[in-house]
Coordinates of C-alpha atoms in Angstrom, one line a residue:
Chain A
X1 CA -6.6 -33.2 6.3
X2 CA -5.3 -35.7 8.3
X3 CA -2.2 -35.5 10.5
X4 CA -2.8 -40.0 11.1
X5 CA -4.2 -40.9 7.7
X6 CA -3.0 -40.6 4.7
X7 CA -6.1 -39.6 2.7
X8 CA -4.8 -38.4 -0.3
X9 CA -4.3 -41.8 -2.6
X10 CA -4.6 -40.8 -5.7
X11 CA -4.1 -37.8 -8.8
X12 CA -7.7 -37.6 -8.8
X13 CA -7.4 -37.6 -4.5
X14 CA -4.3 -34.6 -5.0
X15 CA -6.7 -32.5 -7.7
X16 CA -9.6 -32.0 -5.6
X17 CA -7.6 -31.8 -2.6
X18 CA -5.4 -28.6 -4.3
X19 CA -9.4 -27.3 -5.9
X20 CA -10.3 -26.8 -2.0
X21 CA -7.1 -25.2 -1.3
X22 CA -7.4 -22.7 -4.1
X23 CA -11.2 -22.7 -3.1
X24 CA -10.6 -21.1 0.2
X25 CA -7.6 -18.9 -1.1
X26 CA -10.2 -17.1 -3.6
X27 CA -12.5 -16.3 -1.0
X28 CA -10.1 -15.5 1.4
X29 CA -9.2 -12.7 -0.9
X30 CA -12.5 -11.8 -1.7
X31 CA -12.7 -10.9 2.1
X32 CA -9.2 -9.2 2.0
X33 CA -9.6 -7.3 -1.2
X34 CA -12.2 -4.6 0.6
X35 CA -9.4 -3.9 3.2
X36 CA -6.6 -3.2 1.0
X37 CA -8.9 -0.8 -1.3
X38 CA -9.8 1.1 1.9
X39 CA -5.8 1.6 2.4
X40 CA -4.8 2.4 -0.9
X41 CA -4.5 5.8 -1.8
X42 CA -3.7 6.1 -5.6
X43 CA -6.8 6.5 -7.8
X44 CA -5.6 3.9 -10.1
X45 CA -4.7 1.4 -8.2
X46 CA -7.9 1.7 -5.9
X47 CA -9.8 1.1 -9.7
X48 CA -7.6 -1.6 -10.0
X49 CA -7.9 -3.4 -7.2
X50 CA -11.7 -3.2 -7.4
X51 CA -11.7 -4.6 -11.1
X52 CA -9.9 -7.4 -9.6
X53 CA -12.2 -7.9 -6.6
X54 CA -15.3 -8.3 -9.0
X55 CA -12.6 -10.9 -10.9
X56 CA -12.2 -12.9 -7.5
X57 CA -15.6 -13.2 -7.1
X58 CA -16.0 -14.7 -10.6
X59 CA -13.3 -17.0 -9.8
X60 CA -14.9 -18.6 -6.6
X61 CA -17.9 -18.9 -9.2
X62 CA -15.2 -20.4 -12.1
X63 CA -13.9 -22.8 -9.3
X64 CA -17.9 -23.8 -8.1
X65 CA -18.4 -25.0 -11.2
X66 CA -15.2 -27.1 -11.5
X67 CA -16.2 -29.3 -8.8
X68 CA -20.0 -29.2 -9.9
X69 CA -18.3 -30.5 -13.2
X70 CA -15.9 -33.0 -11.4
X71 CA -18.7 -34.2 -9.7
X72 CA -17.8 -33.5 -6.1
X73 CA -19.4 -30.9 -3.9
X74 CA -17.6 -27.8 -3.2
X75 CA -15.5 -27.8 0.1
X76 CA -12.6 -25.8 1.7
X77 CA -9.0 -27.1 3.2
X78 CA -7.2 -24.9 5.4
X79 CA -4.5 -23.7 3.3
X80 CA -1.6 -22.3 5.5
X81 CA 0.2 -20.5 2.1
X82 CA -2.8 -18.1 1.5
X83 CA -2.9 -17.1 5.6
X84 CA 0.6 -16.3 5.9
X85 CA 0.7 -14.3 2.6
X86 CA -2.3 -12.4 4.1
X87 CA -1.2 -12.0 7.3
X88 CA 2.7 -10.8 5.6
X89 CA 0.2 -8.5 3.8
X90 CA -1.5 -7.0 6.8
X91 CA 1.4 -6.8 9.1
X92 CA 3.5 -4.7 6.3
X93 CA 0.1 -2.5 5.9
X94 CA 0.3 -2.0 9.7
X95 CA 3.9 -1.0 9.9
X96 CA 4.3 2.5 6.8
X97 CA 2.9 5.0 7.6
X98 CA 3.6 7.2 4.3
X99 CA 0.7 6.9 1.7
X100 CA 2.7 6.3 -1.4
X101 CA 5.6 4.4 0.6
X102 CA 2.2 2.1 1.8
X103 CA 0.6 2.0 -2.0
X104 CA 4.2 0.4 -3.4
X105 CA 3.9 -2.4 -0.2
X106 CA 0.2 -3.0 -1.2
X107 CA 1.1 -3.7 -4.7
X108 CA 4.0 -6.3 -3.6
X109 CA 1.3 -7.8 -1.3
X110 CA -1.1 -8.2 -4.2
X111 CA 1.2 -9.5 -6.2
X112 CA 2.7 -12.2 -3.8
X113 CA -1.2 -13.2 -3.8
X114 CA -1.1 -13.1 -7.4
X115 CA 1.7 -15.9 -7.4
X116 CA 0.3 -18.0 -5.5
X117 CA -2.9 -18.5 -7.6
X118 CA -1.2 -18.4 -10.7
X119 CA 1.1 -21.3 -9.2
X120 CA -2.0 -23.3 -8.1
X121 CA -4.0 -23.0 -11.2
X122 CA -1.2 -24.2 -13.8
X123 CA -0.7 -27.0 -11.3
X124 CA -4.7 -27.8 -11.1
X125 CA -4.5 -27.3 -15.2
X126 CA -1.6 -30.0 -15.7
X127 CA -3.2 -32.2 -13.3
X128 CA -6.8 -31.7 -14.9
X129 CA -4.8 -32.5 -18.3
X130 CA -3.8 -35.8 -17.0
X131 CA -7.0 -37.0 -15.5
X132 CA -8.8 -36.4 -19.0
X133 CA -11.0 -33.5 -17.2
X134 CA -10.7 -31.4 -20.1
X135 CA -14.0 -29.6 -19.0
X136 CA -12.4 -28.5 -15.8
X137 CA -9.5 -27.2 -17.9
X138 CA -11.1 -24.4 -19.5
X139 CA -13.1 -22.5 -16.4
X140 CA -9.2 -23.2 -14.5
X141 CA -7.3 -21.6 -17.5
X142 CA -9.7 -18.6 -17.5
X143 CA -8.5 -17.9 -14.2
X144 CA -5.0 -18.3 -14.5
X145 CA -5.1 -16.3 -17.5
X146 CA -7.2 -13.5 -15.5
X147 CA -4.2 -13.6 -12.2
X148 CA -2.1 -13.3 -14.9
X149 CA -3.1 -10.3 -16.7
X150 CA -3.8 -8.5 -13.1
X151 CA -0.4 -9.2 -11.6
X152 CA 0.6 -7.4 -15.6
X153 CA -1.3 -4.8 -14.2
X154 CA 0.0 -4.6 -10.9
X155 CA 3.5 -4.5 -12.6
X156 CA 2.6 -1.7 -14.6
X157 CA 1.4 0.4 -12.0
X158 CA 4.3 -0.1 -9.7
X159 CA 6.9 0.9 -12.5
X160 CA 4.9 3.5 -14.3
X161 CA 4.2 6.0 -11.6
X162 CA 3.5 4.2 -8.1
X163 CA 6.8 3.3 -6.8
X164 CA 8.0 6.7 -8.2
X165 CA 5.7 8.6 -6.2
X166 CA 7.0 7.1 -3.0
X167 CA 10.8 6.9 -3.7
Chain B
X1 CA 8.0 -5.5 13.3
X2 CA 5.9 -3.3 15.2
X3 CA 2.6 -4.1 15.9
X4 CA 2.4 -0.4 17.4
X5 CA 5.1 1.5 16.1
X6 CA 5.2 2.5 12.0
X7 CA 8.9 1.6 11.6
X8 CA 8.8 2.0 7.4
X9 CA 8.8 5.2 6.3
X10 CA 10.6 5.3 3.3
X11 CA 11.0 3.3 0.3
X12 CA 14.6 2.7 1.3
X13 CA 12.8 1.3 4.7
X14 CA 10.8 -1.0 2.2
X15 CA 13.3 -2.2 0.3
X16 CA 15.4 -3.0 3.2
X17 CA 12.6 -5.2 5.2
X18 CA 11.6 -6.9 2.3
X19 CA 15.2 -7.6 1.6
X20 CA 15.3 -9.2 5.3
X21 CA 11.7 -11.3 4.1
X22 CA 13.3 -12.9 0.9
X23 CA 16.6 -13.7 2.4
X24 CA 14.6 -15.7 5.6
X25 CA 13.0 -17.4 2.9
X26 CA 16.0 -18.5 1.4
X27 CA 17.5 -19.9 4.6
X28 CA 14.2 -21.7 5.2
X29 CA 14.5 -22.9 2.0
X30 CA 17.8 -24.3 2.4
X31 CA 16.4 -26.3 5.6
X32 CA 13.5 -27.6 3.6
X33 CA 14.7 -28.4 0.4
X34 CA 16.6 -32.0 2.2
X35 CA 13.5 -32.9 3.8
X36 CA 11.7 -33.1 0.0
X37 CA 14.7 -34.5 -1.0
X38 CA 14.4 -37.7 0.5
X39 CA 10.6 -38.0 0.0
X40 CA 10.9 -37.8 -3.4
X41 CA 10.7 -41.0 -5.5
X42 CA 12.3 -39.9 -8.7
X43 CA 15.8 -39.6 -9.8
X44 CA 15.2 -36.9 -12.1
X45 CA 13.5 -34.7 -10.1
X46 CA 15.8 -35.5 -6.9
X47 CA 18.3 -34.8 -9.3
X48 CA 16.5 -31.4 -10.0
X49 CA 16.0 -30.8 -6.0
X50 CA 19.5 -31.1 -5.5
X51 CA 20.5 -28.6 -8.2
X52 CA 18.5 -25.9 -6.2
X53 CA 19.5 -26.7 -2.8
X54 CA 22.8 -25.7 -4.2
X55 CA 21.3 -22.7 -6.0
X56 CA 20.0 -21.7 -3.0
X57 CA 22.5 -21.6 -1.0
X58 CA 24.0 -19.3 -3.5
X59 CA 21.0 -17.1 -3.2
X60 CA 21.7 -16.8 0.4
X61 CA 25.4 -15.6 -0.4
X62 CA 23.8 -13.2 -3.2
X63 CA 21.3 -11.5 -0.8
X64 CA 24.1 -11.7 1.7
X65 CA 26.0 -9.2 -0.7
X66 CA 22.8 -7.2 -1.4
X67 CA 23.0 -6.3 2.2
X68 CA 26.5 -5.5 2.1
X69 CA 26.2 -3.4 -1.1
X70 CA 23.2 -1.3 0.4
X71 CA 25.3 -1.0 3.6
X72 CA 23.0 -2.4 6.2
X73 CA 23.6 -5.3 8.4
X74 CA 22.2 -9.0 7.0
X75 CA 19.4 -10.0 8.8
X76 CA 15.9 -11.4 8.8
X77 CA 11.8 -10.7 9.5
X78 CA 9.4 -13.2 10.3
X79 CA 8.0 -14.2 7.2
X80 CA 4.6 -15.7 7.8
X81 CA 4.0 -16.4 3.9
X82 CA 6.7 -18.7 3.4
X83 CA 6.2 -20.4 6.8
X84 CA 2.8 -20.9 5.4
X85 CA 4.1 -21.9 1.9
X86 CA 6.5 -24.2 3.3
X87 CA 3.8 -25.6 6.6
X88 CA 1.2 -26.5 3.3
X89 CA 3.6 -28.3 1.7
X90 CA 4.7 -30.7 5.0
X91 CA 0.9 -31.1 5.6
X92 CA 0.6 -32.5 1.8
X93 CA 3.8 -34.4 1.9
X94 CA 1.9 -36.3 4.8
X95 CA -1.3 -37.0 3.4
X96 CA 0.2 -38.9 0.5
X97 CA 1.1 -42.5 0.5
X98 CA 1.9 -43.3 -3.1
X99 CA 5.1 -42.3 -4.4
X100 CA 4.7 -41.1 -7.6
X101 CA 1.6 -38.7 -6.3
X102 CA 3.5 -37.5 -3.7
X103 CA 6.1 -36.7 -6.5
X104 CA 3.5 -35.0 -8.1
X105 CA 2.6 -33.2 -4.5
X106 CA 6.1 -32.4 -4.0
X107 CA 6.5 -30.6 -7.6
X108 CA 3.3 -28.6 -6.5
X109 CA 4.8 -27.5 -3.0
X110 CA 8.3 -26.1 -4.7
X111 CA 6.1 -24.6 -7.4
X112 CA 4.7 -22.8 -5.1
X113 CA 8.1 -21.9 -3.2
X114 CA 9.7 -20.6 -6.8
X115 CA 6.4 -18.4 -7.5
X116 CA 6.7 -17.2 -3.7
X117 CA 10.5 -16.0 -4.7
X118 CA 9.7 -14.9 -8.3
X119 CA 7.4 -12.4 -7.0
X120 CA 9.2 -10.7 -4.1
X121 CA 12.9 -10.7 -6.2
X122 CA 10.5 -9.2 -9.0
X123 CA 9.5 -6.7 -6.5
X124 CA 13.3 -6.1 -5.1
X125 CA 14.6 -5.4 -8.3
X126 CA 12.0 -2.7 -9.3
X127 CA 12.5 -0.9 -6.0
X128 CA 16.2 -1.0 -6.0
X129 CA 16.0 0.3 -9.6
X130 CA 13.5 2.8 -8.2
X131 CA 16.4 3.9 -5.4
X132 CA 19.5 3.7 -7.9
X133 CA 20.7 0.7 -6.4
X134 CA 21.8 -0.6 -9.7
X135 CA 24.5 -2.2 -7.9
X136 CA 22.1 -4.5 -6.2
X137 CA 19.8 -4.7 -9.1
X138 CA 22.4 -7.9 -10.9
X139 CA 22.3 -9.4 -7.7
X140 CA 18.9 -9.6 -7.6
X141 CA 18.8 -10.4 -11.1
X142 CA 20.9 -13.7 -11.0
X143 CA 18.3 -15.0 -8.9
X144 CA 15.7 -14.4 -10.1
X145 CA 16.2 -15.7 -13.5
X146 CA 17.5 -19.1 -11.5
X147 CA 14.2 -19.2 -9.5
X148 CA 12.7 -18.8 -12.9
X149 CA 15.0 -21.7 -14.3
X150 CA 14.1 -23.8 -11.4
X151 CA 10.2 -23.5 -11.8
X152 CA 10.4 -24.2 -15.2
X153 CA 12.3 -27.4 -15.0
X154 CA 9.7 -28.2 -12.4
X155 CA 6.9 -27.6 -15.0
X156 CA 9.2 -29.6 -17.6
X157 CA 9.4 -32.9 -15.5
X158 CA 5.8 -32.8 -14.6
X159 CA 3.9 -32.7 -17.5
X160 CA 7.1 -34.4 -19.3
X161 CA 6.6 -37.6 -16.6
X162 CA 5.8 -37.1 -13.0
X163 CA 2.2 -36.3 -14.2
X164 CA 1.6 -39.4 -15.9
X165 CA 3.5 -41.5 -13.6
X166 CA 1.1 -40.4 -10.9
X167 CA -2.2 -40.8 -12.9

C-alpha cells in the first residue's frame, strides 16, 4: 500500500485491507508448514503439524470465501509481521542442532505463528461485527476458533513430553 | 546468530536466546509505543498507551533480572518478527487518514504486539519451568499476565467505542 497516499479511508477500507494481510499470512504458512514437518522429529508433533497444514489450507479456502461474500476479489498485501516471524522461525531452525532441543524451538515458532492469526482474526471478527457483515463473521470465527485449538495443542505437546525430552 | 555455526545446543541455550528475543522486543517496544502515542485520537486509549509504555519499561527491568537470576549477561538477538510486527504497524499507521480508523488501526498494530509477547513469555515460562528456573518463572509471570491485561483493555475499548466511532 501506499508509502504517498493514504488509501485506507474507511472501516470497511481497514477490513479488507487486514483480509489481504491475513490472506497472504495463511498461505505463507501453507508453504512453510512442509518445511517444519520435514525438521521435526517427534511422531506427534510431525501428526500434528500435518493436521494443521490440511487446517491452513482450509483457512485460505474460509478466507476466499470472505471476500467472495464481501464482494471484493481476493488479493494479497505484503504483510511484514508474517515474514519476520517466519524468517525468526527459520533462522532458530538453522541455529540447534539437537533433535529434541530443535522440536521445543519448532513448537515456539508455531506458536508465535499461531498468535499472530489468532490476533488478526478477532480483530477482522470485531471489525466484521461493526460493518454488519455478519456472514463474514462466521467463516472468520471458524478460523480463529481452529488457531485456537492448535496453539492448545501445541501447548500440550510442549509440556507433556516435548520440552522434557530435550531438557 | 550463526548462519553457519549451530550455536544452541541445549535447552538452557534456548531459553537463553529466546530470553535475548523478548527482551529486544521490549526495548523496541518502548521506542514505539510514543510514536502511536501521538497518532492516536482518543483520550481513553492514549490514556491506555501510556499505562503500557510504563509497563513496559518495567518489563525491560523484569527481563533485566531474569538475566541476572539465570547468571548470564543482558543482551539482545535480532528479532525479525517484531521488526516485522512493529514495520506492519508504521506502514498501516500511514495509510490512514481518518482518525478514528486509524484508532481502530492502531488498536490492531498493539494487538498484534501483545499476542507477539503473550506467546514467547508463554514459551519462557514453560522452559524455565522445564530447567528449574522457578526463580525466573515469577518474573516471567508478572509479565505476562500484564501483556495479557494490556490486550484485553485493548479488546475492551474497541468493541466498547473505538469500533463504532470508526464505522
Amino acid at each position: 500500500m501506499g508509502l504517498f497516499t493514504k488509501d485506507i479511508r474507511n472501516m470497511d477500507d481497514l477490513f479488507i485491507h487486514q483480509l489481504k494481510d491475513v490472506y497472504y499470512a495463511e498461505k505463507r504458512i501453507v508453504g512453510t508448514l512442509p518445511k517444519m514437518i520435514d525438521k521435526t522429529a517427534s511422531p506427534e508433533l510431525k501428526q500434528d503439524f500435518e493436521t494443521h497444514l490440511d487446517q491452513t489450507k482450509n483457512h485460505v479456502k474460509r478466507v476466499e470465501q470472505v471476500f467472495e461474500l464481501h464482494g471484493v476479489a481476493a488479493g494479497t498485501v505484503m504483510c511484514p509481521a508474517i515474514d519476520g516471524i517466519i524468517k525468526e522461525a527459520e533462522e532458530i531452525a538453522g541455529d540447534v542442532d539437537n533433535k529434541n532441543v530443535l522440536d521445543a524451538a519448532l513448537i515456539a515458532a508455531a506458536q508465535a505463528v499461531e498468535h499472530y492469526e489468532i490476533t488478526r482474526y478477532g480483530t477482522l471478527i470485531a471489525w466484521a461485527k461493526e460493518l454488519g457483515a455478519d456472514d463474514c463473521v462466521d467463516l472468520l470465527d471458524q478460523n480463529l476458533e481452529e488457531e485456537k485449538e492448535a496453539d492448545e495443542k501445541l501447548t500440550n505437546l510442549a509440556e507433556g513430553s516435548v520440552n522434557r525430552a530435550a531438557a
